[in-house]
Amino acid sequence: MAVVPGRVFGAGGEGFIRCSHASSHDDLQRALERMGKFRRTAAWQPQQSPGTVGAL
């Protein structure tokens, strides 16, 4: 799985990430579990913009 900042796709992507995947379902499940664990344990906090739905 590759994750890139949304801003590389233009101003509308600012504050988002884009995930590209070409792998088995099991590998993707493990990747998402690891990303969730990182998000729960890291000091990083998402920036929320008014009206943003589903952004990390």
Coordinates of N, CA and C in Angstrom, one line a residue:
M1 N 0.9 -1.2 0.0 CA 0.0 0.0 0.0 C 0.9 1.2 0.0
A2 N 0.6 2.2 -0.8 CA 1.3 3.4 -0.9 C 0.3 4.5 -0.4
V3 N 0.8 5.4 0.4 CA 0.0 6.6 0.9 C 0.8 7.8 0.5
V4 N 0.1 8.7 -0.1 CA 0.6 10.0 -0.5 C -0.3 11.1 0.0
P5 N 0.3 12.3 0.2 CA -0.5 13.5 0.7 C -1.5 13.8 -0.5
G6 N -2.7 14.2 -0.1 CA -3.7 14.6 -1.1 C -3.3 15.8 -1.8
R7 N -2.5 16.7 -1.3 CA -2.2 17.9 -1.9 C -1.5 17.7 -3.3
V8 N -0.8 16.6 -3.5 CA -0.2 16.3 -4.7 C -1.2 16.2 -5.9
F9 N -2.5 16.1 -5.6 CA -3.5 16.0 -6.6 C -4.3 17.3 -6.7
G10 N -3.7 18.4 -6.1 CA -4.3 19.7 -6.3 C -4.8 20.2 -5.0
A11 N -5.2 21.5 -5.0 CA -5.6 22.2 -3.8 C -6.8 21.5 -3.1
G12 N -7.7 20.9 -3.8 CA -8.8 20.2 -3.2 C -8.4 19.0 -2.4
G13 N -7.2 18.5 -2.6 CA -6.8 17.3 -1.8 C -6.1 17.7 -0.5
E14 N -5.9 18.9 -0.2 CA -5.2 19.4 1.0 C -6.0 18.8 2.2
G15 N -5.3 18.2 3.2 CA -5.9 17.7 4.4 C -6.3 16.2 4.2
F16 N -6.1 15.7 3.1 CA -6.5 14.3 2.8 C -5.3 13.5 2.5
I17 N -5.4 12.1 2.5 CA -4.4 11.3 2.0 C -5.0 10.4 0.9
R18 N -4.1 9.9 0.0 CA -4.6 9.0 -1.0 C -3.9 7.7 -0.9
C19 N -4.6 6.6 -0.8 CA -4.1 5.3 -0.7 C -4.2 4.6 -2.0
S20 N -3.1 4.0 -2.5 CA -3.1 3.2 -3.7 C -2.7 1.8 -3.3
H21 N -3.5 0.8 -3.7 CA -3.2 -0.6 -3.3 C -3.3 -1.5 -4.5
A22 N -2.5 -2.5 -4.5 CA -2.5 -3.6 -5.5 C -2.0 -4.8 -4.7
S23 N -2.8 -5.4 -3.9 CA -2.4 -6.5 -3.1 C -3.6 -7.3 -2.7
S24 N -3.3 -8.4 -2.0 CA -4.4 -9.3 -1.6 C -5.2 -8.7 -0.5
H25 N -6.4 -9.2 -0.3 CA -7.3 -8.7 0.7 C -6.7 -8.8 2.1
D26 N -6.0 -9.9 2.4 CA -5.4 -10.1 3.7 C -4.3 -9.1 3.9
D27 N -3.5 -8.8 2.9 CA -2.4 -7.9 3.1 C -3.0 -6.5 3.3
L28 N -4.0 -6.1 2.6 CA -4.7 -4.8 2.8 C -5.3 -4.7 4.2
Q29 N -5.9 -5.8 4.7 CA -6.4 -5.8 6.0 C -5.4 -5.5 7.1
R30 N -4.2 -6.2 6.9 CA -3.1 -6.0 7.9 C -2.6 -4.6 7.8
A31 N -2.5 -4.0 6.6 CA -2.0 -2.6 6.4 C -3.0 -1.7 7.1
L32 N -4.3 -1.8 7.0 CA -5.2 -0.9 7.6 C -5.2 -1.1 9.1
E33 N -5.0 -2.3 9.6 CA -4.9 -2.5 11.1 C -3.7 -1.8 11.6
R34 N -2.6 -1.8 10.9 CA -1.4 -1.2 11.3 C -1.5 0.4 11.3
M35 N -2.2 0.9 10.3 CA -2.4 2.3 10.2 C -3.3 2.8 11.3
G36 N -4.3 2.0 11.7 CA -5.2 2.3 12.8 C -4.5 2.3 14.1
K37 N -3.6 1.3 14.3 CA -2.8 1.3 15.5 C -1.9 2.5 15.6
F38 N -1.3 2.9 14.5 CA -0.4 4.1 14.5 C -1.2 5.3 14.9
R39 N -2.4 5.4 14.3 CA -3.2 6.6 14.5 C -3.7 6.7 16.0
R40 N -4.0 5.5 16.6 CA -4.4 5.5 18.0 C -3.3 5.8 19.0
T41 N -2.1 5.4 18.6 CA -0.9 5.5 19.6 C 0.0 6.7 19.4
A42 N -0.1 7.3 18.2 CA 0.8 8.4 17.9 C 0.3 9.7 18.5
A43 N 1.2 10.6 18.7 CA 0.9 11.9 19.2 C 0.2 12.8 18.2
W44 N 0.3 12.4 16.9 CA -0.3 13.1 15.8 C -1.8 13.2 16.0
Q45 N -2.3 14.4 15.7 CA -3.8 14.6 15.7 C -4.2 15.1 14.4
P46 N -5.3 14.7 13.8 CA -5.7 15.2 12.5 C -6.2 16.6 12.6
Q47 N -6.0 17.3 11.5 CA -6.5 18.7 11.4 C -7.8 18.6 10.8
Q48 N -8.8 19.2 11.4 CA -10.1 19.2 10.8 C -10.5 20.6 10.2
S49 N -11.0 20.5 9.0 CA -11.5 21.7 8.4 C -13.0 21.8 8.4
P50 N -13.6 22.9 8.6 CA -15.0 23.0 8.6 C -15.6 22.3 7.3
G51 N -16.6 21.5 7.5 CA -17.2 20.8 6.4 C -16.5 19.6 5.8
T52 N -15.4 19.3 6.4 CA -14.6 18.1 6.0 C -15.2 16.8 6.5
V53 N -15.5 15.9 5.7 CA -16.1 14.7 6.1 C -15.2 13.5 5.7
G54 N -14.8 12.7 6.6 CA -14.0 11.5 6.3 C -12.5 11.8 6.1
A55 N -12.0 13.0 6.4 CA -10.6 13.3 6.2 C -9.9 12.8 7.4
L56 N -8.7 12.4 7.2 CA -7.8 12.1 8.4 C -7.1 13.3 8.9

